């Protein structure tokens, strides 16, 4: 093909050159990021050619917000939710790529059947015969309740893919007799034992001084080998840097109070609910509510009527009492109706997604400006701080134009700093950079010389440039003396603990090692923390009754030892039990294999993310970090 291209090109250079330029420009335009970050079709990531769009990210973020509930404000949760949503969507695309490689297919018919079965769990979606309601009725209910069937369909498709991949892998896991016997014992053999643990005390080991520590350091070999480390140049903007720009005067506070006055009004009310799931039922419920309202206005007891007639289950015990609530806490039609009432008045029938309500207002209280002045001042000041800090760092970023940040920072009245070298390992620290745990991954994702986007934290905003990368090496002793000392103390502490435990067992038995706990006879599979340790699992299976297990280092870093008190052998497996156990083992191993394969696919793809989105179109993973800022409704 290339030879043909060359021949044609040589035969007609000028027109062909123009054509080639057009083709190349088109290819570049196709492969390069569009630069648009404000449309639903913006590509946030490409995973082996499969696109994750901004709308997908926004929808899944909303789904996660609903799942997490009101644990924190959406703004506070946003960094975590955004990261998790992108990770979920990319994992889904990895699953699709893996399924294609293994020739696993999920049909639309399979997904449709699963979706129908899922929807049939909810009575509100069913007609009197137990079938799903008409499409028009379902759409109305979905709109009123905020349910997104497209998201559910996507989730079900992903679940089906995963299930089929696991089933396919499970058939390839050979379970021999020895393996089956061990698994049967773990699940069905009952073992009773006594156990004791002994903690290591590294802090009790004295600092031996530089001489012994340097010898320990030199003998350590690769023990103190540091992975690649990076140095970043960063500019931080805190409140002090912005000064008067974030201060709030009384006029602004009063204007803010007036604009949000409804947020500071609280109502106390009772209600009576008649459930309704469509227009026909709503009309019938409205008629019932209207008749009841006439009796209530004439003096019938509202609380008693709520006890007897309301279809809100909680009304049976409290007479429909809702207590005190604020405007945003209820559905908008309900709050708006309550806001028009005077204490003692009863509303006209009000429709929400739950049905038709009658509301009796029992109290109303409004917070004064003085009551909320401090709260408002903090909120407005926070908003100003976040907006101004982001603006300043974005301006700095543009002035630096991908180069050194120092000059640009100085021109804006700020100062650039250099971090200490740090790795991308958990627990990495750098003095003067408390945000490191949150930015380390991004600092290692960017190339040397690249500048991050402005990042927001609780107390300050940050912009950084990757200054340099230090290769994998063993740092000089003086640079990591504290780490060498910690390793020395741990090793010496372990030696001392082992010697103490051995002597204690020889002289005083289990009780001399440490506090003894009794484990009643039970299958070992129920003791997950213990049997997850291969050595402890083997010791509990093989140590005879009345004997003591070897001393072993448990996963929590303590010395562990046990004495077997009794064993009740596992019953022999019948045909069905044997088949079920084989399937259980195969499925468990298949899940591990699938996770490992997905992780490998992810790692391979991230190695090919260069040339903008080139590899993401074909055989790699590309993340458009500039397009992950999603506006989320509270």
Short mmCIF file of N, CA and C in Angstrom, two decimals, residues 248-408:
data_model
loop_
_atom_site.label_atom_id
_atom_site.label_comp_id
_atom_site.label_asym_id
_atom_site.label_seq_id
_atom_site.Cartn_x
_atom_site.Cartn_y
_atom_site.Cartn_z
N UNK A 248 -16.47 40.18 53.13
CA UNK A 248 -17.87 40.39 52.76
C UNK A 248 -18.43 41.53 53.60
N UNK A 249 -18.99 42.55 52.95
CA UNK A 249 -19.56 43.68 53.69
C UNK A 249 -21.02 43.39 54.03
N UNK A 250 -21.60 44.24 54.90
CA UNK A 250 -22.97 44.04 55.36
C UNK A 250 -23.98 44.13 54.23
N UNK A 251 -23.73 44.99 53.27
CA UNK A 251 -24.68 45.14 52.16
C UNK A 251 -24.80 43.83 51.37
N UNK A 252 -23.65 43.20 51.13
CA UNK A 252 -23.66 41.91 50.40
C UNK A 252 -24.36 40.84 51.23
N UNK A 253 -24.11 40.86 52.55
CA UNK A 253 -24.74 39.87 53.42
C UNK A 253 -26.25 40.02 53.41
N UNK A 254 -26.71 41.26 53.50
CA UNK A 254 -28.16 41.49 53.52
C UNK A 254 -28.79 41.10 52.19
N UNK A 255 -28.11 41.37 51.10
CA UNK A 255 -28.62 40.98 49.78
C UNK A 255 -28.69 39.46 49.66
N UNK A 256 -27.66 38.80 50.19
CA UNK A 256 -27.67 37.34 50.18
C UNK A 256 -28.77 36.76 51.03
N UNK A 257 -29.02 37.41 52.15
CA UNK A 257 -30.11 36.95 53.04
C UNK A 257 -31.46 37.08 52.34
N UNK A 258 -31.68 38.19 51.68
CA UNK A 258 -32.96 38.41 50.98
C UNK A 258 -33.13 37.40 49.85
N UNK A 259 -32.04 37.11 49.14
CA UNK A 259 -32.13 36.17 48.01
C UNK A 259 -32.42 34.75 48.46
N UNK A 260 -32.01 34.43 49.69
CA UNK A 260 -32.18 33.06 50.18
C UNK A 260 -33.12 32.99 51.37
N UNK A 261 -34.02 33.94 51.47
CA UNK A 261 -34.87 34.04 52.65
C UNK A 261 -35.64 32.75 52.92
N UNK A 262 -36.10 32.12 51.83
CA UNK A 262 -36.88 30.90 52.00
C UNK A 262 -36.09 29.78 52.67
N UNK A 263 -34.75 29.81 52.47
CA UNK A 263 -33.92 28.76 53.08
C UNK A 263 -33.88 28.86 54.60
N UNK A 264 -34.26 30.03 55.12
CA UNK A 264 -34.18 30.23 56.57
C UNK A 264 -35.55 30.25 57.24
N UNK A 265 -36.56 29.77 56.51
CA UNK A 265 -37.90 29.65 57.08
C UNK A 265 -38.16 28.18 57.41
N UNK A 266 -38.70 27.92 58.58
CA UNK A 266 -39.05 26.56 58.99
C UNK A 266 -40.55 26.46 59.23
N UNK A 267 -41.11 25.34 58.84
CA UNK A 267 -42.54 25.09 59.00
C UNK A 267 -42.75 23.87 59.89
N UNK A 268 -43.85 23.90 60.62
CA UNK A 268 -44.29 22.72 61.38
C UNK A 268 -45.67 22.37 60.87
N UNK A 269 -45.84 21.13 60.42
CA UNK A 269 -47.09 20.78 59.77
C UNK A 269 -47.44 19.31 59.98
N UNK A 270 -48.72 19.03 59.71
CA UNK A 270 -49.21 17.66 59.61
C UNK A 270 -49.72 17.47 58.19
N UNK A 271 -49.77 16.21 57.74
CA UNK A 271 -50.34 15.99 56.41
C UNK A 271 -51.11 14.67 56.38
N UNK A 272 -52.01 14.60 55.41
CA UNK A 272 -52.74 13.36 55.12
C UNK A 272 -52.46 13.04 53.66
N UNK A 273 -52.06 11.80 53.39
CA UNK A 273 -51.68 11.39 52.04
C UNK A 273 -52.66 10.37 51.49
N UNK A 274 -53.10 10.61 50.24
CA UNK A 274 -53.83 9.60 49.46
C UNK A 274 -52.93 9.23 48.29
N UNK A 275 -52.44 8.00 48.27
CA UNK A 275 -51.49 7.60 47.23
C UNK A 275 -52.15 7.61 45.86
N UNK A 276 -51.37 8.00 44.85
CA UNK A 276 -51.86 8.02 43.47
C UNK A 276 -50.69 7.80 42.54
N UNK A 277 -50.88 6.92 41.53
CA UNK A 277 -49.77 6.55 40.64
C UNK A 277 -49.98 7.00 39.21
N UNK A 278 -51.02 7.70 38.92
CA UNK A 278 -51.28 8.17 37.56
C UNK A 278 -52.38 9.21 37.60
N UNK A 279 -52.71 9.75 36.42
CA UNK A 279 -53.71 10.82 36.37
C UNK A 279 -55.07 10.35 36.86
N UNK A 280 -55.47 9.15 36.48
CA UNK A 280 -56.79 8.66 36.90
C UNK A 280 -56.86 8.54 38.41
N UNK A 281 -55.85 7.88 39.01
CA UNK A 281 -55.84 7.74 40.47
C UNK A 281 -55.70 9.10 41.15
N UNK A 282 -54.95 10.01 40.51
CA UNK A 282 -54.78 11.34 41.10
C UNK A 282 -56.10 12.09 41.15
N UNK A 283 -56.91 11.93 40.12
CA UNK A 283 -58.22 12.59 40.11
C UNK A 283 -59.12 12.03 41.22
N UNK A 284 -59.11 10.71 41.35
CA UNK A 284 -59.92 10.08 42.40
C UNK A 284 -59.42 10.50 43.78
N UNK A 285 -58.09 10.53 43.97
CA UNK A 285 -57.53 10.91 45.26
C UNK A 285 -57.83 12.38 45.58
N UNK A 286 -57.79 13.25 44.56
CA UNK A 286 -58.09 14.67 44.76
C UNK A 286 -59.54 14.85 45.21
N UNK A 287 -60.44 14.09 44.60
CA UNK A 287 -61.85 14.18 45.00
C UNK A 287 -62.03 13.76 46.46
N UNK A 288 -61.36 12.66 46.86
CA UNK A 288 -61.45 12.20 48.25
C UNK A 288 -60.87 13.25 49.20
N UNK A 289 -59.74 13.83 48.79
CA UNK A 289 -59.10 14.83 49.64
C UNK A 289 -59.96 16.08 49.78
N UNK A 290 -60.64 16.46 48.69
CA UNK A 290 -61.48 17.65 48.74
C UNK A 290 -62.65 17.45 49.69
N UNK A 291 -63.28 16.28 49.63
CA UNK A 291 -64.39 15.98 50.54
C UNK A 291 -63.92 15.96 51.98
N UNK A 292 -62.76 15.36 52.22
CA UNK A 292 -62.24 15.32 53.58
C UNK A 292 -61.88 16.72 54.07
N UNK A 293 -61.35 17.55 53.19
CA UNK A 293 -60.97 18.91 53.58
C UNK A 293 -62.19 19.69 54.08
N UNK A 294 -63.31 19.50 53.40
CA UNK A 294 -64.53 20.20 53.82
C UNK A 294 -64.89 19.84 55.25
N UNK A 295 -64.73 18.56 55.61
CA UNK A 295 -65.06 18.13 56.97
C UNK A 295 -64.02 18.67 57.97
N UNK A 296 -62.75 18.69 57.53
CA UNK A 296 -61.69 19.18 58.43
C UNK A 296 -61.85 20.68 58.72
N UNK A 297 -62.21 21.44 57.68
CA UNK A 297 -62.40 22.88 57.86
C UNK A 297 -63.54 23.15 58.84
N UNK A 298 -64.54 22.24 58.86
CA UNK A 298 -65.68 22.42 59.76
C UNK A 298 -65.37 21.97 61.18
N UNK A 299 -64.18 21.41 61.40
CA UNK A 299 -63.80 21.11 62.77
C UNK A 299 -63.39 19.69 63.07
N UNK A 300 -63.44 18.77 62.07
CA UNK A 300 -63.00 17.40 62.33
C UNK A 300 -61.52 17.41 62.70
N UNK A 301 -61.14 16.57 63.66
CA UNK A 301 -59.78 16.54 64.15
C UNK A 301 -58.81 16.04 63.07
N UNK A 302 -57.82 16.88 62.71
CA UNK A 302 -56.90 16.55 61.62
C UNK A 302 -56.02 15.37 61.99
N UNK A 303 -55.46 15.37 63.20
CA UNK A 303 -54.55 14.28 63.61
C UNK A 303 -55.28 12.94 63.63
N UNK A 304 -56.52 12.95 64.12
CA UNK A 304 -57.28 11.69 64.17
C UNK A 304 -57.59 11.19 62.77
N UNK A 305 -57.96 12.15 61.86
CA UNK A 305 -58.24 11.76 60.47
C UNK A 305 -56.99 11.19 59.81
N UNK A 306 -55.83 11.77 60.13
CA UNK A 306 -54.58 11.24 59.58
C UNK A 306 -54.32 9.82 60.06
N UNK A 307 -54.57 9.57 61.35
CA UNK A 307 -54.40 8.22 61.91
C UNK A 307 -55.28 7.21 61.17
N UNK A 308 -56.51 7.62 60.85
CA UNK A 308 -57.49 6.69 60.28
C UNK A 308 -57.41 6.58 58.77
N UNK A 309 -57.09 7.70 58.07
CA UNK A 309 -57.27 7.72 56.62
C UNK A 309 -55.97 7.86 55.82
N UNK A 310 -54.94 8.45 56.41
CA UNK A 310 -53.72 8.69 55.63
C UNK A 310 -53.08 7.39 55.19
N UNK A 311 -52.58 7.39 53.95
CA UNK A 311 -51.90 6.21 53.41
C UNK A 311 -50.37 6.31 53.56
N UNK A 312 -49.93 7.30 54.33
CA UNK A 312 -48.53 7.38 54.74
C UNK A 312 -48.38 6.48 55.98
N UNK A 313 -47.59 5.39 55.90
CA UNK A 313 -47.51 4.44 57.03
C UNK A 313 -47.12 5.10 58.35
N UNK A 314 -46.29 6.14 58.30
CA UNK A 314 -45.85 6.77 59.54
C UNK A 314 -46.97 7.53 60.24
N UNK A 315 -48.04 7.85 59.50
CA UNK A 315 -49.13 8.63 60.09
C UNK A 315 -49.89 7.84 61.15
N UNK A 316 -49.82 6.52 61.07
CA UNK A 316 -50.58 5.69 62.02
C UNK A 316 -50.11 5.89 63.45
N UNK A 317 -48.87 6.30 63.61
CA UNK A 317 -48.36 6.44 64.97
C UNK A 317 -48.19 7.87 65.42
N UNK A 318 -48.31 8.83 64.48
CA UNK A 318 -48.04 10.22 64.89
C UNK A 318 -49.06 11.23 64.39
N UNK A 319 -50.16 10.75 63.83
CA UNK A 319 -51.20 11.67 63.38
C UNK A 319 -50.75 12.55 62.22
N UNK A 320 -49.83 12.06 61.41
CA UNK A 320 -49.38 12.82 60.24
C UNK A 320 -48.41 13.93 60.56
N UNK A 321 -47.83 13.93 61.77
CA UNK A 321 -46.94 15.01 62.19
C UNK A 321 -45.60 14.92 61.45
N UNK A 322 -45.22 16.01 60.79
CA UNK A 322 -43.95 16.06 60.05
C UNK A 322 -42.86 16.78 60.82
N UNK A 323 -43.21 17.35 61.98
CA UNK A 323 -42.23 18.11 62.74
C UNK A 323 -41.84 19.39 62.00
N UNK A 324 -40.70 19.94 62.36
CA UNK A 324 -40.20 21.16 61.71
C UNK A 324 -39.38 20.79 60.48
N UNK A 325 -39.60 21.51 59.38
CA UNK A 325 -38.82 21.27 58.17
C UNK A 325 -38.60 22.59 57.44
N UNK A 326 -37.52 22.60 56.61
CA UNK A 326 -37.23 23.78 55.81
C UNK A 326 -37.73 23.59 54.38
N UNK A 327 -37.84 24.70 53.67
CA UNK A 327 -38.39 24.70 52.32
C UNK A 327 -37.71 23.67 51.40
N UNK A 328 -36.36 23.60 51.36
CA UNK A 328 -35.73 22.66 50.42
C UNK A 328 -35.87 21.19 50.79
N UNK A 329 -36.36 20.89 52.00
CA UNK A 329 -36.39 19.50 52.44
C UNK A 329 -37.56 18.71 51.87
N UNK A 330 -38.59 19.41 51.43
CA UNK A 330 -39.77 18.75 50.88
C UNK A 330 -39.82 18.97 49.37
N UNK A 331 -40.67 18.20 48.71
CA UNK A 331 -40.87 18.42 47.28
C UNK A 331 -41.43 19.81 47.07
N UNK A 332 -41.05 20.43 45.96
CA UNK A 332 -41.38 21.83 45.72
C UNK A 332 -42.88 22.13 45.84
N UNK A 333 -43.80 21.35 45.24
CA UNK A 333 -45.23 21.67 45.38
C UNK A 333 -45.69 21.66 46.83
N UNK A 334 -45.13 20.72 47.63
CA UNK A 334 -45.52 20.61 49.03
C UNK A 334 -45.05 21.85 49.81
N UNK A 335 -43.76 22.23 49.62
CA UNK A 335 -43.21 23.38 50.33
C UNK A 335 -43.90 24.67 49.93
N UNK A 336 -44.17 24.82 48.63
CA UNK A 336 -44.83 26.04 48.16
C UNK A 336 -46.22 26.17 48.75
N UNK A 337 -46.94 25.05 48.84
CA UNK A 337 -48.28 25.10 49.43
C UNK A 337 -48.21 25.44 50.91
N UNK A 338 -47.25 24.83 51.63
CA UNK A 338 -47.12 25.12 53.06
C UNK A 338 -46.76 26.57 53.30
N UNK A 339 -45.98 27.16 52.40
CA UNK A 339 -45.54 28.54 52.58
C UNK A 339 -46.68 29.54 52.44
N UNK A 340 -47.76 29.16 51.76
CA UNK A 340 -48.90 30.09 51.58
C UNK A 340 -49.88 30.06 52.74
N UNK A 341 -49.71 29.09 53.65
CA UNK A 341 -50.68 28.92 54.74
C UNK A 341 -50.31 29.74 55.97
N UNK A 342 -51.35 30.08 56.74
CA UNK A 342 -51.15 30.64 58.06
C UNK A 342 -51.34 29.52 59.08
N UNK A 343 -50.73 29.63 60.25
CA UNK A 343 -50.92 28.57 61.26
C UNK A 343 -52.39 28.29 61.51
N UNK A 344 -52.74 26.99 61.46
CA UNK A 344 -54.12 26.56 61.65
C UNK A 344 -54.86 26.33 60.35
N UNK A 345 -54.36 26.85 59.22
CA UNK A 345 -55.05 26.68 57.94
C UNK A 345 -54.73 25.32 57.32
N UNK A 346 -55.67 24.85 56.49
CA UNK A 346 -55.53 23.57 55.78
C UNK A 346 -55.47 23.85 54.29
N UNK A 347 -54.51 23.26 53.61
CA UNK A 347 -54.31 23.52 52.18
C UNK A 347 -55.39 22.88 51.33
N UNK A 348 -55.48 23.32 50.10
CA UNK A 348 -56.20 22.59 49.07
C UNK A 348 -55.39 21.32 48.75
N UNK A 349 -55.97 20.34 48.07
CA UNK A 349 -55.19 19.14 47.70
C UNK A 349 -53.94 19.51 46.91
N UNK A 350 -52.80 18.92 47.29
CA UNK A 350 -51.51 19.19 46.67
C UNK A 350 -50.95 17.88 46.11
N UNK A 351 -50.52 17.91 44.86
CA UNK A 351 -50.00 16.68 44.24
C UNK A 351 -48.48 16.66 44.24
N UNK A 352 -47.89 15.54 44.66
CA UNK A 352 -46.46 15.27 44.54
C UNK A 352 -46.30 13.89 43.91
N UNK A 353 -45.09 13.42 43.78
CA UNK A 353 -44.90 12.08 43.19
C UNK A 353 -45.47 10.98 44.08
N UNK A 354 -45.71 11.29 45.37
CA UNK A 354 -46.24 10.28 46.27
C UNK A 354 -47.76 10.17 46.20
N UNK A 355 -48.41 11.21 45.71
CA UNK A 355 -49.86 11.20 45.65
C UNK A 355 -50.42 12.58 45.96
N UNK A 356 -51.61 12.61 46.62
CA UNK A 356 -52.31 13.85 46.93
C UNK A 356 -52.26 14.08 48.44
N UNK A 357 -51.87 15.30 48.83
CA UNK A 357 -51.71 15.65 50.24
C UNK A 357 -52.72 16.72 50.65
N UNK A 358 -53.13 16.65 51.91
CA UNK A 358 -53.73 17.78 52.61
C UNK A 358 -52.76 18.19 53.70
N UNK A 359 -52.47 19.49 53.80
CA UNK A 359 -51.47 19.98 54.73
C UNK A 359 -52.13 20.92 55.73
N UNK A 360 -51.85 20.70 56.99
CA UNK A 360 -52.29 21.64 58.03
C UNK A 360 -51.04 22.26 58.65
N UNK A 361 -50.90 23.60 58.49
CA UNK A 361 -49.75 24.29 59.06
C UNK A 361 -50.00 24.54 60.55
N UNK A 362 -49.05 24.11 61.36
CA UNK A 362 -49.18 24.29 62.82
C UNK A 362 -48.22 25.35 63.35
N UNK A 363 -47.20 25.67 62.61
CA UNK A 363 -46.26 26.67 63.09
C UNK A 363 -45.34 27.13 61.99
N UNK A 364 -44.79 28.31 62.18
CA UNK A 364 -43.89 28.89 61.18
C UNK A 364 -42.89 29.77 61.93
N UNK A 365 -41.63 29.63 61.63
CA UNK A 365 -40.65 30.49 62.28
C UNK A 365 -39.57 30.86 61.26
N UNK A 366 -39.14 32.10 61.34
CA UNK A 366 -38.15 32.62 60.41
C UNK A 366 -36.91 33.06 61.19
N UNK A 367 -35.77 32.67 60.70
CA UNK A 367 -34.54 33.13 61.33
C UNK A 367 -34.26 34.56 60.89
N UNK A 368 -33.83 35.38 61.84
CA UNK A 368 -33.52 36.76 61.53
C UNK A 368 -32.14 36.87 60.88
N UNK A 369 -31.91 37.99 60.27
CA UNK A 369 -30.62 38.24 59.62
C UNK A 369 -29.47 38.05 60.61
N UNK A 370 -29.67 38.55 61.84
CA UNK A 370 -28.62 38.45 62.86
C UNK A 370 -28.33 36.99 63.21
N UNK A 371 -29.36 36.12 63.10
CA UNK A 371 -29.18 34.71 63.45
C UNK A 371 -28.29 33.97 62.46
N UNK A 372 -28.33 34.41 61.21
CA UNK A 372 -27.62 33.66 60.17
C UNK A 372 -26.47 34.46 59.56
N UNK A 373 -26.20 35.62 60.12
CA UNK A 373 -25.19 36.51 59.54
C UNK A 373 -23.83 35.83 59.43
N UNK A 374 -23.39 35.17 60.50
CA UNK A 374 -22.07 34.52 60.48
C UNK A 374 -22.02 33.38 59.47
N UNK A 375 -23.10 32.59 59.44
CA UNK A 375 -23.18 31.48 58.49
C UNK A 375 -23.11 32.00 57.05
N UNK A 376 -23.88 33.03 56.76
CA UNK A 376 -23.87 33.61 55.42
C UNK A 376 -22.50 34.18 55.06
N UNK A 377 -21.90 34.88 56.03
CA UNK A 377 -20.58 35.48 55.77
C UNK A 377 -19.57 34.41 55.39
N UNK A 378 -19.60 33.29 56.10
CA UNK A 378 -18.66 32.21 55.80
C UNK A 378 -18.93 31.62 54.42
N UNK A 379 -20.21 31.38 54.10
CA UNK A 379 -20.55 30.78 52.81
C UNK A 379 -20.15 31.69 51.65
N UNK A 380 -20.48 32.99 51.76
CA UNK A 380 -20.15 33.91 50.67
C UNK A 380 -18.65 34.09 50.56
N UNK A 381 -17.97 34.18 51.71
CA UNK A 381 -16.52 34.31 51.70
C UNK A 381 -15.87 33.08 51.08
N UNK A 382 -16.38 31.89 51.41
CA UNK A 382 -15.85 30.66 50.82
C UNK A 382 -16.02 30.66 49.31
N UNK A 383 -17.22 31.08 48.86
CA UNK A 383 -17.49 31.12 47.42
C UNK A 383 -16.52 32.08 46.72
N UNK A 384 -16.31 33.25 47.33
CA UNK A 384 -15.40 34.24 46.74
C UNK A 384 -13.97 33.71 46.71
N UNK A 385 -13.57 33.10 47.82
CA UNK A 385 -12.21 32.56 47.90
C UNK A 385 -11.98 31.53 46.81
N UNK A 386 -12.91 30.59 46.68
CA UNK A 386 -12.74 29.54 45.68
C UNK A 386 -12.71 30.11 44.26
N UNK A 387 -13.61 31.06 43.98
CA UNK A 387 -13.66 31.64 42.64
C UNK A 387 -12.40 32.46 42.34
N UNK A 388 -11.98 33.32 43.28
CA UNK A 388 -10.81 34.18 43.05
C UNK A 388 -9.53 33.34 42.95
N UNK A 389 -9.40 32.34 43.82
CA UNK A 389 -8.20 31.51 43.78
C UNK A 389 -8.09 30.76 42.46
N UNK A 390 -9.19 30.21 42.00
CA UNK A 390 -9.18 29.50 40.73
C UNK A 390 -8.85 30.45 39.58
N UNK A 391 -9.42 31.66 39.62
CA UNK A 391 -9.15 32.64 38.57
C UNK A 391 -7.66 33.00 38.54
N UNK A 392 -7.10 33.24 39.73
CA UNK A 392 -5.68 33.64 39.78
C UNK A 392 -4.78 32.53 39.25
N UNK A 393 -5.05 31.29 39.65
CA UNK A 393 -4.19 30.18 39.21
C UNK A 393 -4.37 29.91 37.71
N UNK A 394 -5.58 30.09 37.22
CA UNK A 394 -5.80 29.90 35.78
C UNK A 394 -5.07 30.99 35.00
N UNK A 395 -5.09 32.21 35.53
CA UNK A 395 -4.36 33.31 34.90
C UNK A 395 -2.86 33.02 34.92
N UNK A 396 -2.37 32.52 36.04
CA UNK A 396 -0.95 32.16 36.17
C UNK A 396 -0.58 31.07 35.17
N UNK A 397 -1.46 30.11 35.05
CA UNK A 397 -1.22 28.98 34.13
C UNK A 397 -1.07 29.47 32.69
N UNK A 398 -1.94 30.44 32.32
CA UNK A 398 -1.89 30.96 30.95
C UNK A 398 -0.62 31.78 30.74
N UNK A 399 -0.23 32.57 31.74
CA UNK A 399 0.98 33.38 31.61
C UNK A 399 2.23 32.51 31.50
N UNK A 400 2.26 31.44 32.29
CA UNK A 400 3.42 30.54 32.26
C UNK A 400 3.50 29.81 30.93
N UNK A 401 2.34 29.53 30.32
CA UNK A 401 2.29 28.91 28.99
C UNK A 401 3.10 27.63 28.92
N UNK A 402 2.98 26.79 29.97
CA UNK A 402 3.66 25.51 29.98
C UNK A 402 5.10 25.57 30.43
N UNK A 403 5.59 26.76 30.78
CA UNK A 403 6.97 26.89 31.22
C UNK A 403 7.09 27.09 32.72
N UNK A 404 8.24 27.61 33.14
CA UNK A 404 8.52 27.84 34.55
C UNK A 404 7.45 28.73 35.17
N UNK A 405 7.02 28.39 36.40
CA UNK A 405 5.94 29.13 37.04
C UNK A 405 6.44 30.35 37.82
N UNK A 406 7.73 30.42 38.10
CA UNK A 406 8.24 31.44 39.02
C UNK A 406 7.95 32.85 38.55
N UNK A 407 8.28 33.17 37.29
CA UNK A 407 8.09 34.53 36.79
C UNK A 407 6.62 34.91 36.73
N UNK A 408 5.80 33.99 36.26
CA UNK A 408 4.36 34.25 36.17
C UNK A 408 3.77 34.47 37.55
#
